[in-house]
Amino acid sequence: MKGTTYKSKPSDENGYIAWTDEENQIWSELYHRQMELIQGRACQQYLDGLKLIGLTEQSIPQLPEINKVLLETTGWKTTEVPALINFTEFFRLLANKEFPVATFIRTREEFDYLQEPDIFHEIFGHCPLLTNPAFAHFTHTYGKLGLAASKEDRVYLARLYWFTVEFGLMNTEDGLRIYGGGILSSPGETVYALESDKPIRKPLDPVDALRTPYRIDIMQPLYYVLDKFDDLFSISEMDIMALVEVAKSKGLFEPLFPPKEKKAS
């Protein structure tokens, strides 16, 4: 597991964290920028969830407040974690309807992009949709499958998560909209995913997603598109591990990106 320079902040006995004025200011600026960008681009299910969990521009939300809404709507809650956790812990938490949230926020030096998922990415990007039954069920199913899967199969499952929960698009009556948290928490990708003519956009076929390589440090060259949001329910009810076996037998697609350059030692 790769290292990080960030460190999660501990909470008090009631689950509350003492954020600094600067940390709250960074949240405020991130929130303000994204709220403007997601208008007309985020799916309605996300916007409904955003209203439910009641985020504000003023300060970083406290997890007990988020948990109250999630527990009432879908039985989920957030759980504080270190800046990075391993796959086993990640799947264990999802299997128990606990969404991992690293309790740190990015620095100004990495204001526009950072590879580690910080509290802005996790809360603003993902938590609104955890109030939605289809999304919550899909994420729970994914966690249970991943917890029981082999190391090799987890790599395949990670691709399905990437192209849905993190970078998924969907068709709506109003046109293409975003539901992936990796897009919704990124200013550049929020616009690029819908309006650039560079990426390929294809209907979501779970086997295709399982076979598609990706890189985390570039704008995505390919997005998979749900026909309708409740298709997440349908995918959850499929024999996903059987689909993993199909994907393994067919092999991976050729990457649509160049290999990552190795740093000079």
PDB file of C-alpha atoms in Angstrom:
ATOM      1  CA  MET A   1       0.000   0.000   0.000  1.00  0.00           C
ATOM      2  CA  LYS A   2       1.373   3.403  -1.016  1.00  0.00           C
ATOM      3  CA  GLY A   3       2.157   5.955   1.644  1.00  0.00           C
ATOM      4  CA  THR A   4       0.672   9.381   2.215  1.00  0.00           C
ATOM      5  CA  THR A   5       1.805  12.617   3.825  1.00  0.00           C
ATOM      6  CA  TYR A   6      -1.689  13.188   5.240  1.00  0.00           C
ATOM      7  CA  LYS A   7      -2.847  12.101   8.670  1.00  0.00           C
ATOM      8  CA  SER A   8      -6.448  11.772   9.792  1.00  0.00           C
ATOM      9  CA  LYS A   9      -7.565  13.904  12.735  1.00  0.00           C
ATOM     10  CA  PRO A  10      -8.980  12.136  15.808  1.00  0.00           C
ATOM     11  CA  SER A  11     -12.480  12.855  17.057  1.00  0.00           C
ATOM     12  CA  ASP A  12     -13.590  13.427  20.638  1.00  0.00           C
ATOM     13  CA  GLU A  13     -15.711  11.021  22.680  1.00  0.00           C
ATOM     14  CA  ASN A  14     -18.836  12.207  20.823  1.00  0.00           C
ATOM     15  CA  GLY A  15     -17.327  11.728  17.365  1.00  0.00           C
ATOM     16  CA  TYR A  16     -16.716  15.429  16.726  1.00  0.00           C
ATOM     17  CA  ILE A  17     -13.479  16.805  15.251  1.00  0.00           C
ATOM     18  CA  ALA A  18     -11.903  20.176  16.048  1.00  0.00           C
ATOM     19  CA  TRP A  19     -11.173  21.500  12.570  1.00  0.00           C
ATOM     20  CA  THR A  20      -9.007  24.610  12.228  1.00  0.00           C
ATOM     21  CA  ASP A  21     -10.228  27.837  10.641  1.00  0.00           C
ATOM     22  CA  GLU A  22      -7.976  27.168   7.644  1.00  0.00           C
ATOM     23  CA  GLU A  23      -9.340  23.649   7.184  1.00  0.00           C
ATOM     24  CA  ASN A  24     -12.905  24.963   7.320  1.00  0.00           C
ATOM     25  CA  GLN A  25     -11.969  27.679   4.833  1.00  0.00           C
ATOM     26  CA  ILE A  26     -10.587  25.093   2.393  1.00  0.00           C
ATOM     27  CA  TRP A  27     -13.826  23.121   2.701  1.00  0.00           C
ATOM     28  CA  SER A  28     -15.816  26.314   2.106  1.00  0.00           C
ATOM     29  CA  GLU A  29     -13.930  27.143  -1.091  1.00  0.00           C
ATOM     30  CA  LEU A  30     -14.105  23.566  -2.398  1.00  0.00           C
ATOM     31  CA  TYR A  31     -17.822  23.387  -1.621  1.00  0.00           C
ATOM     32  CA  HIS A  32     -18.628  26.724  -3.239  1.00  0.00           C
ATOM     33  CA  ARG A  33     -16.741  25.858  -6.421  1.00  0.00           C
ATOM     34  CA  GLN A  34     -18.296  22.414  -6.822  1.00  0.00           C
ATOM     35  CA  MET A  35     -21.839  23.544  -6.049  1.00  0.00           C
ATOM     36  CA  GLU A  36     -21.654  25.919  -8.998  1.00  0.00           C
ATOM     37  CA  LEU A  37     -20.163  23.284 -11.309  1.00  0.00           C
ATOM     38  CA  ILE A  38     -22.590  20.429 -10.566  1.00  0.00           C
ATOM     39  CA  GLN A  39     -25.697  22.421 -11.453  1.00  0.00           C
ATOM     40  CA  GLY A  40     -27.135  20.874 -14.613  1.00  0.00           C
ATOM     41  CA  ARG A  41     -24.485  18.142 -14.497  1.00  0.00           C
ATOM     42  CA  ALA A  42     -25.168  16.027 -11.380  1.00  0.00           C
ATOM     43  CA  CYS A  43     -28.009  13.486 -11.445  1.00  0.00           C
ATOM     44  CA  GLN A  44     -31.190  14.323  -9.523  1.00  0.00           C
ATOM     45  CA  GLN A  45     -30.668  11.427  -7.102  1.00  0.00           C
ATOM     46  CA  TYR A  46     -27.379  13.004  -6.024  1.00  0.00           C
ATOM     47  CA  LEU A  47     -28.924  16.468  -5.664  1.00  0.00           C
ATOM     48  CA  ASP A  48     -31.762  15.010  -3.579  1.00  0.00           C
ATOM     49  CA  GLY A  49     -29.225  13.313  -1.297  1.00  0.00           C
ATOM     50  CA  LEU A  50     -27.185  16.489  -1.037  1.00  0.00           C
ATOM     51  CA  LYS A  51     -30.253  18.280   0.292  1.00  0.00           C
ATOM     52  CA  LEU A  52     -31.006  15.461   2.730  1.00  0.00           C
ATOM     53  CA  ILE A  53     -27.579  15.394   4.378  1.00  0.00           C
ATOM     54  CA  GLY A  54     -27.583  19.167   4.664  1.00  0.00           C
ATOM     55  CA  LEU A  55     -24.027  20.128   3.786  1.00  0.00           C
ATOM     56  CA  THR A  56     -23.164  23.798   4.095  1.00  0.00           C
ATOM     57  CA  GLU A  57     -20.428  26.075   2.882  1.00  0.00           C
ATOM     58  CA  GLN A  58     -19.579  27.248   6.387  1.00  0.00           C
ATOM     59  CA  SER A  59     -17.607  24.319   7.774  1.00  0.00           C
ATOM     60  CA  ILE A  60     -16.562  20.708   7.395  1.00  0.00           C
ATOM     61  CA  PRO A  61     -19.527  18.544   8.408  1.00  0.00           C
ATOM     62  CA  GLN A  62     -19.307  16.426  11.530  1.00  0.00           C
ATOM     63  CA  LEU A  63     -19.744  12.701  10.907  1.00  0.00           C
ATOM     64  CA  PRO A  64     -22.372  12.130  13.647  1.00  0.00           C
ATOM     65  CA  GLU A  65     -24.638  14.585  11.806  1.00  0.00           C
ATOM     66  CA  ILE A  66     -24.125  12.765   8.492  1.00  0.00           C
ATOM     67  CA  ASN A  67     -24.690   9.403  10.190  1.00  0.00           C
ATOM     68  CA  LYS A  68     -28.050  10.480  11.570  1.00  0.00           C
ATOM     69  CA  VAL A  69     -29.381  11.016   8.042  1.00  0.00           C
ATOM     70  CA  LEU A  70     -27.768   7.938   6.508  1.00  0.00           C
ATOM     71  CA  LEU A  71     -29.057   5.632   9.247  1.00  0.00           C
ATOM     72  CA  GLU A  72     -32.580   7.004   8.841  1.00  0.00           C
ATOM     73  CA  THR A  73     -32.611   6.656   5.043  1.00  0.00           C
ATOM     74  CA  THR A  74     -30.666   3.478   4.164  1.00  0.00           C
ATOM     75  CA  GLY A  75     -29.147   2.096   7.375  1.00  0.00           C
ATOM     76  CA  TRP A  76     -25.625   3.221   6.480  1.00  0.00           C
ATOM     77  CA  LYS A  77     -23.179   5.318   8.467  1.00  0.00           C
ATOM     78  CA  THR A  78     -19.705   6.746   8.014  1.00  0.00           C
ATOM     79  CA  THR A  79     -16.661   5.460   9.888  1.00  0.00           C
ATOM     80  CA  GLU A  80     -13.468   7.377  10.607  1.00  0.00           C
ATOM     81  CA  VAL A  81     -10.385   5.763   9.062  1.00  0.00           C
ATOM     82  CA  PRO A  82      -6.703   6.637   8.667  1.00  0.00           C
ATOM     83  CA  ALA A  83      -5.673   8.484   5.511  1.00  0.00           C
ATOM     84  CA  LEU A  84      -5.229   5.144   3.699  1.00  0.00           C
ATOM     85  CA  ILE A  85      -6.684   1.698   4.423  1.00  0.00           C
ATOM     86  CA  ASN A  86      -6.107  -1.674   2.792  1.00  0.00           C
ATOM     87  CA  PHE A  87      -8.596  -3.468   0.541  1.00  0.00           C
ATOM     88  CA  THR A  88      -9.656  -5.967   3.211  1.00  0.00           C
ATOM     89  CA  GLU A  89     -10.628  -3.218   5.638  1.00  0.00           C
ATOM     90  CA  PHE A  90     -12.338  -1.277   2.855  1.00  0.00           C
ATOM     91  CA  PHE A  91     -14.499  -4.247   1.862  1.00  0.00           C
ATOM     92  CA  ARG A  92     -15.193  -5.160   5.504  1.00  0.00           C
ATOM     93  CA  LEU A  93     -16.555  -1.701   6.186  1.00  0.00           C
ATOM     94  CA  LEU A  94     -18.763  -1.651   3.084  1.00  0.00           C
ATOM     95  CA  ALA A  95     -20.037  -5.145   3.900  1.00  0.00           C
ATOM     96  CA  ASN A  96     -21.171  -3.728   7.272  1.00  0.00           C
ATOM     97  CA  LYS A  97     -22.796  -0.659   5.691  1.00  0.00           C
ATOM     98  CA  GLU A  98     -20.030   1.602   6.950  1.00  0.00           C
ATOM     99  CA  PHE A  99     -18.547   4.078   4.507  1.00  0.00           C
ATOM    100  CA  PRO A 100     -14.874   4.855   5.258  1.00  0.00           C
ATOM    101  CA  VAL A 101     -14.047   8.542   5.637  1.00  0.00           C
ATOM    102  CA  ALA A 102     -10.482   9.685   6.135  1.00  0.00           C
ATOM    103  CA  THR A 103     -10.688  12.644   8.496  1.00  0.00           C
ATOM    104  CA  PHE A 104      -8.275  15.027   6.818  1.00  0.00           C
ATOM    105  CA  ILE A 105      -8.753  17.702   4.183  1.00  0.00           C
ATOM    106  CA  ARG A 106      -6.346  18.503   1.384  1.00  0.00           C
ATOM    107  CA  THR A 107      -3.802  21.301   1.607  1.00  0.00           C
ATOM    108  CA  ARG A 108      -3.871  24.382  -0.586  1.00  0.00           C
ATOM    109  CA  GLU A 109      -0.906  22.969  -2.514  1.00  0.00           C
ATOM    110  CA  GLU A 110      -3.196  20.112  -3.662  1.00  0.00           C
ATOM    111  CA  PHE A 111      -6.399  22.140  -3.767  1.00  0.00           C
ATOM    112  CA  ASP A 112      -7.359  21.091  -7.306  1.00  0.00           C
ATOM    113  CA  TYR A 113      -6.319  17.447  -7.190  1.00  0.00           C
ATOM    114  CA  LEU A 114      -4.951  14.851  -4.806  1.00  0.00           C
ATOM    115  CA  GLN A 115      -4.746  11.078  -5.177  1.00  0.00           C
ATOM    116  CA  GLU A 116      -5.808  10.208  -1.623  1.00  0.00           C
ATOM    117  CA  PRO A 117      -9.551  10.408  -0.885  1.00  0.00           C
ATOM    118  CA  ASP A 118      -9.975  13.230   1.631  1.00  0.00           C
ATOM    119  CA  ILE A 119     -13.070  14.175   3.599  1.00  0.00           C
ATOM    120  CA  PHE A 120     -14.301  16.462   0.828  1.00  0.00           C
ATOM    121  CA  HIS A 121     -14.188  13.666  -1.735  1.00  0.00           C
ATOM    122  CA  GLU A 122     -15.853  11.151   0.581  1.00  0.00           C
ATOM    123  CA  ILE A 123     -18.567  13.393   2.033  1.00  0.00           C
ATOM    124  CA  PHE A 124     -19.357  15.647  -0.929  1.00  0.00           C
ATOM    125  CA  GLY A 125     -18.680  13.033  -3.608  1.00  0.00           C
ATOM    126  CA  HIS A 126     -20.236   9.895  -2.131  1.00  0.00           C
ATOM    127  CA  CYS A 127     -22.396  10.434   0.943  1.00  0.00           C
ATOM    128  CA  PRO A 128     -25.352  12.139  -0.800  1.00  0.00           C
ATOM    129  CA  LEU A 129     -26.003   9.016  -2.892  1.00  0.00           C
ATOM    130  CA  LEU A 130     -25.716   6.721   0.118  1.00  0.00           C
ATOM    131  CA  THR A 131     -29.188   8.058   0.995  1.00  0.00           C
ATOM    132  CA  ASN A 132     -30.462   6.406  -2.214  1.00  0.00           C
ATOM    133  CA  PRO A 133     -31.654   2.764  -1.884  1.00  0.00           C
ATOM    134  CA  ALA A 134     -30.301   1.600  -5.277  1.00  0.00           C
ATOM    135  CA  PHE A 135     -26.855   3.097  -4.726  1.00  0.00           C
ATOM    136  CA  ALA A 136     -26.705   1.954  -1.101  1.00  0.00           C
ATOM    137  CA  HIS A 137     -27.698  -1.601  -2.053  1.00  0.00           C
ATOM    138  CA  PHE A 138     -25.141  -1.743  -4.861  1.00  0.00           C
ATOM    139  CA  THR A 139     -22.356  -0.517  -2.555  1.00  0.00           C
ATOM    140  CA  HIS A 140     -23.330  -2.982   0.188  1.00  0.00           C
ATOM    141  CA  THR A 141     -23.396  -5.888  -2.291  1.00  0.00           C
ATOM    142  CA  TYR A 142     -20.025  -4.848  -3.640  1.00  0.00           C
ATOM    143  CA  GLY A 143     -18.541  -4.801  -0.143  1.00  0.00           C
ATOM    144  CA  LYS A 144     -19.816  -8.294   0.690  1.00  0.00           C
ATOM    145  CA  LEU A 145     -18.475  -9.708  -2.584  1.00  0.00           C
ATOM    146  CA  GLY A 146     -15.102  -8.026  -2.176  1.00  0.00           C
ATOM    147  CA  LEU A 147     -14.677  -9.232   1.390  1.00  0.00           C
ATOM    148  CA  ALA A 148     -15.111 -12.858   0.277  1.00  0.00           C
ATOM    149  CA  ALA A 149     -13.127 -12.547  -2.972  1.00  0.00           C
ATOM    150  CA  SER A 150      -9.578 -13.605  -3.716  1.00  0.00           C
ATOM    151  CA  LYS A 151      -6.844 -11.019  -4.228  1.00  0.00           C
ATOM    152  CA  GLU A 152      -7.014 -11.560  -8.001  1.00  0.00           C
ATOM    153  CA  ASP A 153     -10.781 -11.203  -8.123  1.00  0.00           C
ATOM    154  CA  ARG A 154     -10.675  -8.020  -6.037  1.00  0.00           C
ATOM    155  CA  VAL A 155      -8.680  -6.357  -8.817  1.00  0.00           C
ATOM    156  CA  TYR A 156     -11.534  -7.125 -11.219  1.00  0.00           C
ATOM    157  CA  LEU A 157     -14.142  -5.918  -8.755  1.00  0.00           C
ATOM    158  CA  ALA A 158     -12.180  -2.687  -8.282  1.00  0.00           C
ATOM    159  CA  ARG A 159     -12.744  -1.898 -11.974  1.00  0.00           C
ATOM    160  CA  LEU A 160     -16.506  -2.248 -11.629  1.00  0.00           C
ATOM    161  CA  TYR A 161     -16.446   0.089  -8.609  1.00  0.00           C
ATOM    162  CA  TRP A 162     -14.274   2.559 -10.492  1.00  0.00           C
ATOM    163  CA  PHE A 163     -16.571   2.799 -13.484  1.00  0.00           C
ATOM    164  CA  THR A 164     -19.751   3.076 -11.404  1.00  0.00           C
ATOM    165  CA  VAL A 165     -19.387   4.478  -7.884  1.00  0.00           C
ATOM    166  CA  GLU A 166     -16.369   6.639  -8.738  1.00  0.00           C
ATOM    167  CA  PHE A 167     -16.732   7.569 -12.412  1.00  0.00           C
ATOM    168  CA  GLY A 168     -20.230   6.608 -13.504  1.00  0.00           C
ATOM    169  CA  LEU A 169     -22.516   8.575 -15.823  1.00  0.00           C
ATOM    170  CA  MET A 170     -26.212   7.985 -16.461  1.00  0.00           C
ATOM    171  CA  ASN A 171     -28.870   8.823 -19.019  1.00  0.00           C
ATOM    172  CA  THR A 172     -31.797  10.981 -17.926  1.00  0.00           C
ATOM    173  CA  GLU A 173     -34.686  12.729 -19.657  1.00  0.00           C
ATOM    174  CA  ASP A 174     -32.610  15.905 -19.431  1.00  0.00           C
ATOM    175  CA  GLY A 175     -29.517  14.327 -20.969  1.00  0.00           C
ATOM    176  CA  LEU A 176     -26.344  12.797 -19.613  1.00  0.00           C
ATOM    177  CA  ARG A 177     -25.728  13.309 -15.891  1.00  0.00           C
ATOM    178  CA  ILE A 178     -23.025  12.382 -13.342  1.00  0.00           C
ATOM    179  CA  TYR A 179     -23.417  10.053 -10.365  1.00  0.00           C
ATOM    180  CA  GLY A 180     -19.790   9.000  -9.785  1.00  0.00           C
ATOM    181  CA  GLY A 181     -18.236  10.604  -6.716  1.00  0.00           C
ATOM    182  CA  GLY A 182     -14.792  10.809  -8.288  1.00  0.00           C
ATOM    183  CA  ILE A 183     -16.246  13.135 -10.912  1.00  0.00           C
ATOM    184  CA  LEU A 184     -18.585  15.077  -8.629  1.00  0.00           C
ATOM    185  CA  SER A 185     -15.755  16.054  -6.282  1.00  0.00           C
ATOM    186  CA  SER A 186     -13.408  17.096  -9.138  1.00  0.00           C
ATOM    187  CA  PRO A 187     -13.852  20.496 -10.809  1.00  0.00           C
ATOM    188  CA  GLY A 188     -11.971  19.564 -13.960  1.00  0.00           C
ATOM    189  CA  GLU A 189     -13.595  16.191 -14.461  1.00  0.00           C
ATOM    190  CA  THR A 190     -17.119  17.470 -13.727  1.00  0.00           C
ATOM    191  CA  VAL A 191     -16.947  19.520 -16.919  1.00  0.00           C
ATOM    192  CA  TYR A 192     -14.710  17.148 -18.914  1.00  0.00           C
ATOM    193  CA  ALA A 193     -16.845  14.042 -18.344  1.00  0.00           C
ATOM    194  CA  LEU A 194     -19.932  15.576 -19.952  1.00  0.00           C
ATOM    195  CA  GLU A 195     -18.695  18.258 -22.306  1.00  0.00           C
ATOM    196  CA  SER A 196     -15.339  17.205 -23.711  1.00  0.00           C
ATOM    197  CA  ASP A 197     -15.238  15.381 -27.040  1.00  0.00           C
ATOM    198  CA  LYS A 198     -12.119  13.473 -25.953  1.00  0.00           C
ATOM    199  CA  PRO A 199     -13.477  10.604 -23.793  1.00  0.00           C
ATOM    200  CA  ILE A 200     -15.445   7.620 -25.077  1.00  0.00           C
ATOM    201  CA  ARG A 201     -18.871   7.123 -23.475  1.00  0.00           C
ATOM    202  CA  LYS A 202     -20.353   3.627 -23.690  1.00  0.00           C
ATOM    203  CA  PRO A 203     -23.435   1.900 -22.238  1.00  0.00           C
ATOM    204  CA  LEU A 204     -22.496   0.067 -19.048  1.00  0.00           C
ATOM    205  CA  ASP A 205     -21.948  -3.640 -19.559  1.00  0.00           C
ATOM    206  CA  PRO A 206     -20.670  -5.110 -16.265  1.00  0.00           C
ATOM    207  CA  VAL A 207     -18.345  -7.602 -17.999  1.00  0.00           C
ATOM    208  CA  ASP A 208     -16.854  -4.823 -20.116  1.00  0.00           C
ATOM    209  CA  ALA A 209     -16.277  -2.704 -17.001  1.00  0.00           C
ATOM    210  CA  LEU A 210     -14.577  -5.650 -15.270  1.00  0.00           C
ATOM    211  CA  ARG A 211     -12.216  -5.939 -18.260  1.00  0.00           C
ATOM    212  CA  THR A 212     -11.316  -2.254 -18.578  1.00  0.00           C
ATOM    213  CA  PRO A 213      -7.978  -1.002 -17.201  1.00  0.00           C
ATOM    214  CA  TYR A 214      -7.881   2.461 -15.641  1.00  0.00           C
ATOM    215  CA  ARG A 215      -5.480   4.977 -14.179  1.00  0.00           C
ATOM    216  CA  ILE A 216      -6.287   7.088 -11.143  1.00  0.00           C
ATOM    217  CA  ASP A 217      -4.073  10.061 -12.010  1.00  0.00           C
ATOM    218  CA  ILE A 218      -5.501  11.178 -15.366  1.00  0.00           C
ATOM    219  CA  MET A 219      -8.773  12.393 -16.808  1.00  0.00           C
ATOM    220  CA  GLN A 220     -10.661   9.248 -17.728  1.00  0.00           C
ATOM    221  CA  PRO A 221     -10.505   8.282 -21.420  1.00  0.00           C
ATOM    222  CA  LEU A 222     -13.692   6.197 -21.060  1.00  0.00           C
ATOM    223  CA  TYR A 223     -16.925   6.472 -19.083  1.00  0.00           C
ATOM    224  CA  TYR A 224     -19.620   3.822 -18.784  1.00  0.00           C
ATOM    225  CA  VAL A 225     -23.211   5.075 -18.844  1.00  0.00           C
ATOM    226  CA  LEU A 226     -26.166   3.627 -16.932  1.00  0.00           C
ATOM    227  CA  ASP A 227     -29.420   3.605 -18.870  1.00  0.00           C
ATOM    228  CA  LYS A 228     -31.307   4.443 -15.676  1.00  0.00           C
ATOM    229  CA  PHE A 229     -30.262   4.785 -12.056  1.00  0.00           C
ATOM    230  CA  ASP A 230     -32.186   1.756 -10.799  1.00  0.00           C
ATOM    231  CA  ASP A 231     -30.012  -0.412 -13.063  1.00  0.00           C
ATOM    232  CA  LEU A 232     -27.690  -0.428 -10.041  1.00  0.00           C
ATOM    233  CA  PHE A 233     -30.316  -2.599  -8.339  1.00  0.00           C
ATOM    234  CA  SER A 234     -30.328  -4.966 -11.315  1.00  0.00           C
ATOM    235  CA  ILE A 235     -26.538  -5.272 -11.348  1.00  0.00           C
ATOM    236  CA  SER A 236     -26.556  -5.975  -7.605  1.00  0.00           C
ATOM    237  CA  GLU A 237     -28.841  -8.940  -8.202  1.00  0.00           C
ATOM    238  CA  MET A 238     -26.616 -10.451 -10.912  1.00  0.00           C
ATOM    239  CA  ASP A 239     -24.117 -13.199 -10.160  1.00  0.00           C
ATOM    240  CA  ILE A 240     -21.256 -10.720 -10.234  1.00  0.00           C
ATOM    241  CA  MET A 241     -18.581 -13.271  -9.350  1.00  0.00           C
ATOM    242  CA  ALA A 242     -19.693 -15.384 -12.326  1.00  0.00           C
ATOM    243  CA  LEU A 243     -19.259 -12.261 -14.448  1.00  0.00           C
ATOM    244  CA  VAL A 244     -15.752 -11.898 -13.025  1.00  0.00           C
ATOM    245  CA  GLU A 245     -14.977 -15.400 -14.317  1.00  0.00           C
ATOM    246  CA  VAL A 246     -16.298 -14.426 -17.764  1.00  0.00           C
ATOM    247  CA  ALA A 247     -14.118 -11.301 -17.701  1.00  0.00           C
ATOM    248  CA  LYS A 248     -11.070 -13.352 -16.717  1.00  0.00           C
ATOM    249  CA  SER A 249     -11.671 -15.804 -19.551  1.00  0.00           C
ATOM    250  CA  LYS A 250     -11.968 -12.999 -22.106  1.00  0.00           C
ATOM    251  CA  GLY A 251      -8.982 -11.027 -20.825  1.00  0.00           C
ATOM    252  CA  LEU A 252      -8.454  -7.306 -20.376  1.00  0.00           C
ATOM    253  CA  PHE A 253      -9.072  -4.690 -23.030  1.00  0.00           C
ATOM    254  CA  GLU A 254      -6.081  -2.752 -24.319  1.00  0.00           C
ATOM    255  CA  PRO A 255      -5.536   0.331 -22.138  1.00  0.00           C
ATOM    256  CA  LEU A 256      -6.759   3.605 -23.622  1.00  0.00           C
ATOM    257  CA  PHE A 257      -3.903   5.487 -21.965  1.00  0.00           C
ATOM    258  CA  PRO A 258      -0.111   5.429 -22.006  1.00  0.00           C
ATOM    259  CA  PRO A 259       1.719   3.610 -19.216  1.00  0.00           C
ATOM    260  CA  LYS A 260       2.573   5.716 -16.204  1.00  0.00           C
ATOM    261  CA  GLU A 261       6.076   7.123 -16.403  1.00  0.00           C
ATOM    262  CA  LYS A 262       8.422   5.749 -13.793  1.00  0.00           C
ATOM    263  CA  LYS A 263      10.138   8.318 -11.624  1.00  0.00           C
ATOM    264  CA  ALA A 264      13.895   8.460 -11.987  1.00  0.00           C
ATOM    265  CA  SER A 265      15.618   6.958  -8.975  1.00  0.00           C
TER     266      SER A 265
END
